[in-house]
Every structure is written in structure tokens, then in C-alpha cells.
mmCIF file of C-alpha atoms and ligand atoms in Angstrom:
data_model
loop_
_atom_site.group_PDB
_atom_site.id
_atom_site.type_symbol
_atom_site.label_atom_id
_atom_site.label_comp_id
_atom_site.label_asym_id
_atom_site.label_seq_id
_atom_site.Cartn_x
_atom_site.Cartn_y
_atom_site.Cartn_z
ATOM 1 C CA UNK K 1 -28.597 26.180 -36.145
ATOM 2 C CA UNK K 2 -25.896 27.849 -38.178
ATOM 3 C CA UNK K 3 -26.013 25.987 -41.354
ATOM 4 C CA UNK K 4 -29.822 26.287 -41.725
ATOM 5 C CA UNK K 5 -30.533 28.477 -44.649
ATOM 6 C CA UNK K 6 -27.246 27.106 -46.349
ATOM 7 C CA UNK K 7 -29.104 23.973 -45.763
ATOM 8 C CA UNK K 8 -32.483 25.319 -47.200
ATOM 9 C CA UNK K 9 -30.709 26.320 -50.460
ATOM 10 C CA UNK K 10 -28.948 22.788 -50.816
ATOM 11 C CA UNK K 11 -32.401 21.757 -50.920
ATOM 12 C CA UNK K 12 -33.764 24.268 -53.088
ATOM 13 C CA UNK K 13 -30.233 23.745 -55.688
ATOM 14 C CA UNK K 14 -31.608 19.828 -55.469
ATOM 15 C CA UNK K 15 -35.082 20.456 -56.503
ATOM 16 C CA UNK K 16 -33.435 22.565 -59.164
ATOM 17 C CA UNK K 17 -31.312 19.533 -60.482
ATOM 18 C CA UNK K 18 -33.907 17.365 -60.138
ATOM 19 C CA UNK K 19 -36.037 19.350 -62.104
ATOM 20 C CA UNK K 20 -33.249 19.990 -65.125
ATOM 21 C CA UNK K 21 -33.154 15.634 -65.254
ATOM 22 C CA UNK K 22 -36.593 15.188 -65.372
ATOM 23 C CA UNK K 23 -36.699 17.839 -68.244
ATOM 24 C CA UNK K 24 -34.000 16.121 -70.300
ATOM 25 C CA UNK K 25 -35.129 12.782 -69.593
ATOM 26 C CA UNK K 26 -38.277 13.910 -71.726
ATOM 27 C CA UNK K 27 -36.017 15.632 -74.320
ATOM 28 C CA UNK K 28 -32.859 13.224 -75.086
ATOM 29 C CA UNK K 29 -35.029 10.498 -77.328
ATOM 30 C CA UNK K 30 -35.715 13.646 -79.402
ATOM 31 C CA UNK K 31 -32.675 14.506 -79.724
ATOM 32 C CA UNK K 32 -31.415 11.059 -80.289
ATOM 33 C CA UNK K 33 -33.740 10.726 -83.116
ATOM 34 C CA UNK K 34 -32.802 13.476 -84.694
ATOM 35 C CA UNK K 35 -28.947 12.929 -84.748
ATOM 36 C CA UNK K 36 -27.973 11.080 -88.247
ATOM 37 C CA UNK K 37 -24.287 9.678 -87.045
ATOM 38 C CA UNK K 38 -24.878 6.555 -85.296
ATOM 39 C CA UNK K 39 -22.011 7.269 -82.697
ATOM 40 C CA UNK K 40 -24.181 10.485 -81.915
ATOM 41 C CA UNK K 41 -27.424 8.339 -81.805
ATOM 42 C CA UNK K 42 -25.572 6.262 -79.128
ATOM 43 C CA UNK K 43 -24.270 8.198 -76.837
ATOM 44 C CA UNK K 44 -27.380 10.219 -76.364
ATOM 45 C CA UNK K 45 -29.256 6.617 -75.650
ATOM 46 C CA UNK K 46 -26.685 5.910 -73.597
ATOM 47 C CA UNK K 47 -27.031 9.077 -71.911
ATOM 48 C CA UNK K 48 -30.852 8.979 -71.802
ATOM 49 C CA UNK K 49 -29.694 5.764 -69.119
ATOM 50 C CA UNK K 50 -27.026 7.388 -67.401
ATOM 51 C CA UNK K 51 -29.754 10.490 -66.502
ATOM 52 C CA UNK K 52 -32.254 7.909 -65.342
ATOM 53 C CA UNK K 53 -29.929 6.911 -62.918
ATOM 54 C CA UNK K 54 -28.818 10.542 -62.336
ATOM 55 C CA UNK K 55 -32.615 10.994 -61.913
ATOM 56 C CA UNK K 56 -32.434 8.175 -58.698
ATOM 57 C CA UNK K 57 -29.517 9.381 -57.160
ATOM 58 C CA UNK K 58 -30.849 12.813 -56.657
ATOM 59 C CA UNK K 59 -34.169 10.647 -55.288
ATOM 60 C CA UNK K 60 -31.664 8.713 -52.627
ATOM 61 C CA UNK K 61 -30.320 11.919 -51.853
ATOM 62 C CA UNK K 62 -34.322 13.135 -50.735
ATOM 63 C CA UNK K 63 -34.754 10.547 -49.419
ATOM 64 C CA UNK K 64 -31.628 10.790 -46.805
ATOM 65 C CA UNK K 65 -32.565 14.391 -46.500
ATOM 66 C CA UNK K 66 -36.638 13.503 -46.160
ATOM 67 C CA UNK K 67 -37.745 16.011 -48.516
ATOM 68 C CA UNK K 68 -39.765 16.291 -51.465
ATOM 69 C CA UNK K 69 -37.882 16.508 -54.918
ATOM 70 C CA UNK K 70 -40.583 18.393 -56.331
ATOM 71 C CA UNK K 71 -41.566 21.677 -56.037
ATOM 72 C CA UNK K 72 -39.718 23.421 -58.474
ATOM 73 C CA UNK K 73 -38.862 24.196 -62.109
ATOM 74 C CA UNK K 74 -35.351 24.358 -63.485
ATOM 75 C CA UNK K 75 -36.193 27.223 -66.020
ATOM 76 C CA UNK K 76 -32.341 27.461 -67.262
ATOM 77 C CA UNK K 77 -32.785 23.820 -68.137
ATOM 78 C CA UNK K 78 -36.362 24.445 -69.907
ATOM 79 C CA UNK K 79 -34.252 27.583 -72.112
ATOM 80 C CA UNK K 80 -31.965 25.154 -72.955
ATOM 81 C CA UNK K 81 -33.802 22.177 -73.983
ATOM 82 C CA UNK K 82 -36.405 24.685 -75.961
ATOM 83 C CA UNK K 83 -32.856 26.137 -78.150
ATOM 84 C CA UNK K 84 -32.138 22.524 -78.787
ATOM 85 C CA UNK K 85 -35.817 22.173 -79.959
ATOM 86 C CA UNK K 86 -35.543 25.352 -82.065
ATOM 87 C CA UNK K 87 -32.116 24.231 -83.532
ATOM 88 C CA UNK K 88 -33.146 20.584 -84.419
ATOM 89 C CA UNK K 89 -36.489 22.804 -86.451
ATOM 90 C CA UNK K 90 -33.820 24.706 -88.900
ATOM 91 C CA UNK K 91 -32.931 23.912 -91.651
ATOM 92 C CA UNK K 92 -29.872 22.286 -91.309
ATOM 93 C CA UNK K 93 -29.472 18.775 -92.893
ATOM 94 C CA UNK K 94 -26.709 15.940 -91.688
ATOM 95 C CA UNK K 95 -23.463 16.267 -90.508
ATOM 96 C CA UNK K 96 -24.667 20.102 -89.765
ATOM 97 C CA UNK K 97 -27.333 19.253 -88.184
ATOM 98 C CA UNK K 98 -25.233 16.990 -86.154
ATOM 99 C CA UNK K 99 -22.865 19.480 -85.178
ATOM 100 C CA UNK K 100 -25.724 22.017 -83.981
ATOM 101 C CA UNK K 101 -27.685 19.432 -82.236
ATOM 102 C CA UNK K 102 -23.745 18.823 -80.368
ATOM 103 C CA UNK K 103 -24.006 22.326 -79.444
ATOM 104 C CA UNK K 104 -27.034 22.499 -77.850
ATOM 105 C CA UNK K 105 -26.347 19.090 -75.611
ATOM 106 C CA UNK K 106 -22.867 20.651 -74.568
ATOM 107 C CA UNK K 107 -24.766 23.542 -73.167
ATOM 108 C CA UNK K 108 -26.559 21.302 -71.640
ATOM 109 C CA UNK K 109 -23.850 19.332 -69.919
ATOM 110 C CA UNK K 110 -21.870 22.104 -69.166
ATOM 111 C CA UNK K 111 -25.033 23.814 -67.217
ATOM 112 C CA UNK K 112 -25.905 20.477 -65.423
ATOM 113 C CA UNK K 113 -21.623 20.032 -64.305
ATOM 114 C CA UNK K 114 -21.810 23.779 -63.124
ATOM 115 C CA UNK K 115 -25.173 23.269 -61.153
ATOM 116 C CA UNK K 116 -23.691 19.438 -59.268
ATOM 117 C CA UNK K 117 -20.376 21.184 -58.940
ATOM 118 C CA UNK K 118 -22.417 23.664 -56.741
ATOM 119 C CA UNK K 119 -24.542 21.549 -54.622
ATOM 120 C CA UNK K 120 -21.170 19.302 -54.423
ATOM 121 C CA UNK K 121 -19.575 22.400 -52.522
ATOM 122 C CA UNK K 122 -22.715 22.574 -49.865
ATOM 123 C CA UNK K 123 -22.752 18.816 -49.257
ATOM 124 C CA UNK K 124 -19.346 19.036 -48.527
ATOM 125 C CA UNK K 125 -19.828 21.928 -46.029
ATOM 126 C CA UNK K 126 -22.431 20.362 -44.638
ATOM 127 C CA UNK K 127 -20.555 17.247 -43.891
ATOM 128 C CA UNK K 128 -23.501 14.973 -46.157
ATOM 129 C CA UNK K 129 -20.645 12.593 -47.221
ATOM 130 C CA UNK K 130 -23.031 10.160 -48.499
ATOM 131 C CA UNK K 131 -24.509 12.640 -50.842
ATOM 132 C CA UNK K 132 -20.733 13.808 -52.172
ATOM 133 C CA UNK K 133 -20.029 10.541 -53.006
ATOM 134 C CA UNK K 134 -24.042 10.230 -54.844
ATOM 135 C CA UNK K 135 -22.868 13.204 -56.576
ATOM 136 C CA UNK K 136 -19.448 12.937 -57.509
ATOM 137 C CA UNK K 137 -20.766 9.901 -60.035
ATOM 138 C CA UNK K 138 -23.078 11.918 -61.645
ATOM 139 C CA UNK K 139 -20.735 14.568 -62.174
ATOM 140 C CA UNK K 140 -17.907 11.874 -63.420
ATOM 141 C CA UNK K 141 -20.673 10.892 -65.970
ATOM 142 C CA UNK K 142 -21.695 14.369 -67.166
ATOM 143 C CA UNK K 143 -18.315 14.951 -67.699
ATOM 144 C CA UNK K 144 -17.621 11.543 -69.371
ATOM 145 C CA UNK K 145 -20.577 13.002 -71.833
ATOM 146 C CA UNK K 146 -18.972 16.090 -71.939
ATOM 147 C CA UNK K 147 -16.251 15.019 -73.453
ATOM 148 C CA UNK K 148 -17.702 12.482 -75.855
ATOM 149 C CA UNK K 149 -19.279 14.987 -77.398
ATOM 150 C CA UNK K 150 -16.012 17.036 -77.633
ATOM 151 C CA UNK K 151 -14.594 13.830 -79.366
ATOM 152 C CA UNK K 152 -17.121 13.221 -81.815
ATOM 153 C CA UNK K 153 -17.416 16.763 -82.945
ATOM 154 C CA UNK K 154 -14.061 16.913 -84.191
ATOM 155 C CA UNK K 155 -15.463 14.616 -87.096
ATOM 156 C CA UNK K 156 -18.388 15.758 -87.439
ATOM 157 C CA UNK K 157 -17.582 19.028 -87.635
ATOM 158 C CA UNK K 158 -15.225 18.610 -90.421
ATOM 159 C CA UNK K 159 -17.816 16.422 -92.527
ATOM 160 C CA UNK K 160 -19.848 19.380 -91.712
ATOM 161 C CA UNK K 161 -17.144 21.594 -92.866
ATOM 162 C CA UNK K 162 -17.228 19.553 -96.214
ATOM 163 C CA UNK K 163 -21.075 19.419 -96.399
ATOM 164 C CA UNK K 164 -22.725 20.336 -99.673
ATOM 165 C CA UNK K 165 -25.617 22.766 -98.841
ATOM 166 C CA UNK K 166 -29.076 20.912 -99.875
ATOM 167 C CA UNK K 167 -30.920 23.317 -98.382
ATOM 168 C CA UNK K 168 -32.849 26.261 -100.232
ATOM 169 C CA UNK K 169 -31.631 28.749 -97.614
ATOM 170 C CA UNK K 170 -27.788 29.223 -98.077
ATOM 171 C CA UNK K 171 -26.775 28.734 -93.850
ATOM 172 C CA UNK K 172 -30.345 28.190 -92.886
ATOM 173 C CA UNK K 173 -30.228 31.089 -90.981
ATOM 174 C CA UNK K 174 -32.589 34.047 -91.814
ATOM 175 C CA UNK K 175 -35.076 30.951 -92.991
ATOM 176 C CA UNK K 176 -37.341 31.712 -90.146
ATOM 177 C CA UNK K 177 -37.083 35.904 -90.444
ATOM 178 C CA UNK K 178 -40.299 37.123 -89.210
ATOM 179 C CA UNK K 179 -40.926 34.262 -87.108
ATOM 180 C CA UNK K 180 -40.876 34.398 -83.427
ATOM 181 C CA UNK K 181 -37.857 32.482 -81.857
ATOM 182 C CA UNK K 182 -33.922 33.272 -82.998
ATOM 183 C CA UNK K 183 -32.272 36.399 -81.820
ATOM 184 C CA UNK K 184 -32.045 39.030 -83.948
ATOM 185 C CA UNK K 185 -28.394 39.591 -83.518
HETATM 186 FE FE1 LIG V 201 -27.690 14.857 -65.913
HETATM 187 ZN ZN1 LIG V 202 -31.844 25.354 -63.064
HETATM 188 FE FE1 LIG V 203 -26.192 15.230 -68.628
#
């Protein structure tokens, strides 16, 4: 059959995604914890339910398909939750912290949006309109988070702008020299 392989990496794009979810379902309480604006706090919880159901669609979708989800690790997901991890560890305090921790969950959205947009494009070709339309809400709600994020950096960022610096490092930045971890550059 023609549309075999393009099939087999649907699949593999799937396990991929599915992967990336499970991984951020593990890391958004962290990261909700560690925001201090309430708004921030919120939209990560709310997030944390949004990719529990983001986590069942993809499930549906195996389940139509009768394949295993499992099988393989999103490592572009695992970079980008461990660069969240490292930026939430530096010394950054408030809105600063806030606006780095907004950062590293826009990468995040912005990987997940390219990776659906993809598998979008195969399920399309390969005429799996009940998985478009599985799809096509999770990508509305990345989005949706997206751009919340967008919205409540523009405050954040300018209380950030306005932030005394408590820390001992001026920026924070050379604070872990000699440790393993931030580029050099
Ligand atoms: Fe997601
Ligand atoms: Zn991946
Ligand atoms: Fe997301």
C-alpha cells in the first residue's frame, strides 16, 4: 500500500507527542509552583488539565489506529523541560523569575504546536478525519496557552523591567560559572 511508511511515521510522530505530554504532565506542577504571579500559577494548573486531556486524545487516537503509545522518548521535549528546570535553579527572584519561567513554557508550546501541526498534515493525507478533528482541539488549546502567556508577559515583563535586584549576583548569570549546565556563549 502506498501510504504505508507515511503511515509508519504518523505513528512514530504520535508516540513522539505522546511522549512530550507525558513529560510535561510530570513537569507543569513544578513549574506552577515556582511561578509567584497568581495569573501565572493559574494558567499553568489550568494547563496541567488541558494536557491531561491532550494526554487522552492522543490515547483515542491509538486506540482507532490499534497501536501502542509507548515506545518512544520525545528527547526535544526532555531538553526542554530540563532548561526550564535549570532556569527555575538560577538565581532569579519574582517577577524575573516569572518572566524566565514564561520563556521556557513558550518553548514549550511552540515545540508541541509545531510537532501537532505536523502529524495534523499526515492525518489529513491519510484521510483519518476523526483524528484531525482529535487534533485540531489540542492544537486550539496549545495555542490558546500560547498566547496567554504572550498576554501575561507583557506585565510581567515590565514589573520585571522595574525589579530591584535582591540577588548577590548582579543578572544571575555567571552565578553557576564552573558548573556544568548553561552555555558558555
Ligand atoms: Fe500539550
Ligand atoms: Zn519530540
Ligand atoms: Fe502545551
Amino acid at each position: 500500500m502506498r501510504k504505508d511508511s507515511l503511515r509508519r511515521l504518523y505513528v512514530d510522530e504520535l508516540r513522539d507527542l505522546y511522549s512530550a505530554e507525558i513529560q510535561l504532565v510530570k513537569a507543569l506542577p513544578k513549574m506552577a509552583k515556582t511561578a509567584s504571579n497568581a495569573e501565572l500559577r493559574q494558567t499553568f494548573e489550568e494547563h496541567l488539565r488541558q494536557t491531561a486531556e491532550q494526554v487522552s486524545r492522543l490515547e483515542q487516537i491509538f486506540d482507532l489506529l490499534e497501536e501502542k503509545p509507548t515506545g518512544r522518548k520525545c528527547l526535544g521535549m526532555e531538553g526542554l523541560v530540563k532548561e526550564a528546570a535549570e532556569t527555575m535553579q538560577e538565581k532569579y527572584g519574582g517577577a524575573v523569575r516569572d518572566a524566565a519561567i514564561i520563556g521556557a513554557a513558550q518553548r514549550v508550546e511552540h515545540y508541541e504546536i509545531a510537532g501537532y501541526g505536523t502529524v495534523r498534515a499526515f492525518a489529513d493525507l491519510l484521510g483519518e478525519n476523526q483524528h484531525v478533528s482529535l487534533i485540531d482541539q489540542t492544537l486550539a488549546e496549545e495555542k490558546q496557552a500560547d498566547e496567554l502567556l504572550t498576554q501575561l508577559g507583557e506585565g510581567i515583563n515590565s514589573q520585571a523591567a522595574d525589579q530591584e535586584d535582591e540577588g548577590d549576583e548582579p543578572n544571575g548569570r555567571d552565578s553557576n560559572a564552573g558548573g556544568k549546565g548553561r552555555r558558555a556563549a
